[in-house]
Coordinates of C-alpha atoms in Angstrom, one line a residue:
M1 CA 45.7 155.4 95.1
N2 CA 43.4 154.5 92.2
C3 CA 42.5 151.0 91.1
C4 CA 45.1 150.8 88.3
E5 CA 47.9 151.8 90.7
R6 CA 46.8 149.1 93.2
K7 CA 46.8 146.5 90.4
C8 CA 50.3 147.6 89.3
N9 CA 51.6 147.3 92.8
I10 CA 50.1 143.9 93.2
C11 CA 51.7 142.8 89.9
Y12 CA 55.0 144.3 91.0
F13 CA 55.1 142.4 94.3
A14 CA 54.0 139.2 92.6
I15 CA 56.9 139.5 90.1
I16 CA 59.4 140.1 93.0
A17 CA 58.0 137.1 94.9
S18 CA 58.4 134.9 91.8
L19 CA 62.0 136.1 91.3
I20 CA 62.8 135.3 94.9
S21 CA 61.3 131.9 94.6
L22 CA 63.3 131.2 91.5
L23 CA 66.5 132.3 93.2
L24 CA 65.8 130.0 96.2
I25 CA 65.1 127.1 93.9
W26 CA 68.3 127.8 91.9
N27 CA 70.3 128.0 95.1
L28 CA 68.9 124.6 96.2
V29 CA 69.9 123.1 92.8
L30 CA 73.5 124.4 93.1
T31 CA 73.7 123.0 96.6
I32 CA 72.7 119.5 95.3
I33 CA 75.1 119.7 92.4
V34 CA 78.1 120.7 94.7
A35 CA 77.2 117.9 97.1
N36 CA 77.1 115.3 94.3
N37 CA 80.5 116.5 93.0
N38 CA 82.0 116.2 96.5
N39 CA 80.6 112.7 96.8
N40 CA 82.0 111.8 93.4
N41 CA 85.5 113.0 94.4
D42 CA 85.4 110.9 97.6
T43 CA 87.8 107.9 97.9
T44 CA 84.9 105.5 97.6
D45 CA 84.5 106.5 94.0
N46 CA 88.1 107.1 93.1
C47 CA 90.4 104.2 93.0
E48 CA 93.5 106.3 92.2
C49 CA 93.0 108.2 95.4
Y50 CA 92.7 104.9 97.3
C51 CA 96.0 103.7 95.8
V52 CA 97.7 106.9 97.2
E53 CA 96.1 106.3 100.6
Q54 CA 97.4 102.7 100.6
M55 CA 100.9 103.9 99.6
T56 CA 100.8 106.4 102.5
N57 CA 99.8 103.6 104.8
I58 CA 102.8 101.5 103.6
I59 CA 105.2 104.4 104.0
E60 CA 104.2 104.9 107.6
Q61 CA 105.0 101.3 108.3
I62 CA 108.3 101.4 106.3
R63 CA 109.4 104.2 108.6
R64 CA 108.9 102.0 111.6
L65 CA 110.0 98.6 110.3
Y66 CA 112.9 99.6 108.0
P67 CA 114.1 102.9 109.6
D68 CA 117.7 102.6 108.4
S69 CA 117.1 101.0 105.0
Q70 CA 117.9 102.6 101.7
L71 CA 114.7 103.2 99.7
F72 CA 114.7 103.4 95.9
I73 CA 111.5 105.3 94.9
T74 CA 110.3 105.7 91.3
L75 CA 108.0 108.6 90.4
D76 CA 105.3 109.2 87.9
D77 CA 107.6 111.4 85.7
G78 CA 110.0 108.5 85.2
D79 CA 112.5 109.9 87.7
A80 CA 113.8 108.2 90.8
V81 CA 115.1 109.2 94.2
I82 CA 117.1 107.4 96.9
G83 CA 117.4 107.9 100.7
T84 CA 116.4 106.6 104.1
P85 CA 112.9 107.2 105.4
G86 CA 112.2 110.5 107.2
E87 CA 109.1 112.3 108.3
I88 CA 105.6 112.2 106.7
T89 CA 103.6 115.4 106.6
L90 CA 99.9 114.8 105.9
G91 CA 97.4 117.3 104.4
P92 CA 94.3 118.6 106.2
N93 CA 92.2 115.5 105.2
G94 CA 94.9 113.1 106.7
K95 CA 94.9 110.9 103.6
S96 CA 98.3 111.7 102.1
G97 CA 100.9 114.4 101.8
I98 CA 104.7 114.6 101.4
F99 CA 107.4 112.1 102.5
E100 CA 111.0 113.2 103.3
L101 CA 113.9 111.0 102.2
I102 CA 117.1 111.6 104.1
T103 CA 120.1 111.8 101.8
S104 CA 123.8 111.6 102.4
Q105 CA 123.9 115.4 101.6
G106 CA 122.8 116.8 104.9
D107 CA 122.4 120.3 103.6
I108 CA 119.6 119.3 101.2
R109 CA 116.0 118.2 102.2
Q110 CA 114.4 115.9 99.8
L111 CA 110.6 116.1 100.0
I112 CA 108.5 113.8 97.8
S113 CA 104.8 114.0 96.9
I114 CA 103.3 110.7 97.9
C115 CA 100.8 111.2 95.1
S116 CA 103.7 110.9 92.6
I117 CA 105.1 107.6 93.9
D118 CA 104.9 104.6 91.6
T119 CA 107.1 102.0 93.4
I120 CA 109.2 101.7 96.5
T121 CA 112.1 99.2 96.6
I122 CA 113.9 98.2 99.8
N123 CA 117.2 96.6 99.1
S124 CA 118.9 94.1 101.4
A125 CA 115.6 93.5 103.1
T126 CA 113.0 90.7 103.5
Y127 CA 109.3 91.1 103.6
N128 CA 108.0 91.8 107.1
E129 CA 104.8 89.9 107.8
A130 CA 103.8 92.5 110.4
I131 CA 102.8 94.9 107.5
T132 CA 99.1 95.6 107.4
Y133 CA 97.0 97.0 104.6
L134 CA 93.9 99.2 104.4
P135 CA 90.7 97.3 103.8
E136 CA 89.0 97.5 100.5
P137 CA 86.8 100.6 100.3
D138 CA 83.1 100.2 100.9
P139 CA 81.3 100.8 98.7
L140 CA 83.8 99.8 96.0
P141 CA 84.9 102.5 93.4
T142 CA 83.0 102.3 90.2
D143 CA 85.2 104.4 87.9
C144 CA 87.3 103.2 84.9
C145 CA 90.4 103.0 87.1
A146 CA 88.7 100.5 89.3
D147 CA 88.1 98.1 86.4
C148 CA 91.8 98.4 85.4
I149 CA 92.9 97.7 89.0
Y150 CA 90.6 94.7 89.2
T151 CA 92.0 93.1 86.1
I152 CA 95.6 93.9 87.1
R153 CA 95.2 92.3 90.5
D154 CA 93.4 89.3 88.9
A155 CA 96.5 88.8 86.6
L156 CA 99.0 88.9 89.6
P157 CA 97.8 86.4 92.2
V158 CA 100.1 85.7 95.1
G159 CA 102.7 83.1 94.0
T160 CA 103.1 84.3 90.5
E161 CA 106.8 84.1 89.6
G162 CA 109.1 85.9 87.3
V163 CA 107.0 89.0 87.0
S164 CA 108.4 92.2 85.4
I165 CA 106.5 95.5 85.8
V166 CA 106.8 98.7 83.7
T167 CA 105.6 102.0 85.1
N168 CA 106.1 105.2 83.0
D169 CA 108.1 103.5 80.3
Q170 CA 110.6 102.2 82.9
L171 CA 111.2 98.6 84.1
T172 CA 110.8 99.4 87.8
S173 CA 110.2 96.0 89.5
Q174 CA 110.9 92.3 89.0
G175 CA 110.3 89.3 91.1
N176 CA 107.6 87.0 92.6
V177 CA 104.3 88.2 93.9
V178 CA 104.1 87.9 97.7
V179 CA 101.3 90.3 98.3
N180 CA 98.2 91.2 96.3
E181 CA 96.1 93.7 98.3
P182 CA 93.7 96.5 97.3
G183 CA 95.9 99.4 96.1
M184 CA 99.2 97.5 96.5
I185 CA 101.2 94.7 94.8
V186 CA 104.4 93.5 96.5
L187 CA 107.2 91.7 94.6
E188 CA 110.2 89.8 96.2
N189 CA 113.3 88.9 94.2
T190 CA 114.3 85.3 93.7
E191 CA 117.1 85.6 96.3
R192 CA 114.5 87.1 98.8
N193 CA 116.8 90.0 99.7
N194 CA 114.8 92.9 98.3
I195 CA 111.2 93.8 98.1
T196 CA 109.2 96.3 95.9
F197 CA 105.9 97.9 96.8
V198 CA 104.0 98.7 93.5
S199 CA 101.0 100.9 93.1
P200 CA 98.7 99.0 90.7
C201 CA 97.2 102.3 89.6
R202 CA 100.6 103.1 88.0
I203 CA 101.3 99.8 86.2
D204 CA 101.5 100.2 82.4
V205 CA 102.8 96.8 81.3
M206 CA 103.2 93.4 83.1
Y207 CA 105.5 90.7 81.6
L208 CA 104.6 87.2 82.8
P209 CA 106.2 83.9 81.9
N210 CA 104.2 81.5 79.7

């Protein structure tokens, strides 16, 4: 092998080594980007996901505390469903899933995506003080939704009377505020014989007395 051939071989191997180094660096960059995206999609930076988790938490307790009560559930498409509480099936992350409402038609199963629930009203029922709520996420979400939820909660302190709430162009709840927790507002009617759990992430309009 002459001198020129040796130099060509050296150059060839140098180019290959450089390409391998670039591929390794690019792979590292992609790994960092994917990790950042996963972190951004976490509940701690997504208040809407947290609202869904809180709704799931409430449904689990409704099944235990109001097992025979009729639930009136409004959904994010403006529709509504009625039934008594059935089973919950959670997804692989254990944060939310589907909720079965048992209807009078025994030959039909009614399965609802918890992600689609705006409000849950329990008629002929009083608020049970045994209900517990998920704590505020730490760190707090920093997205636009988080700012909206902060101001909504600030406008509806416990004790506010005569509140009317619109979700998806429908007047879905009216009453006095008895609970104001992260990811959940609870209204009780004046007669104190029905309660409504409202996801603040789904509130479009609030009507308050002057």
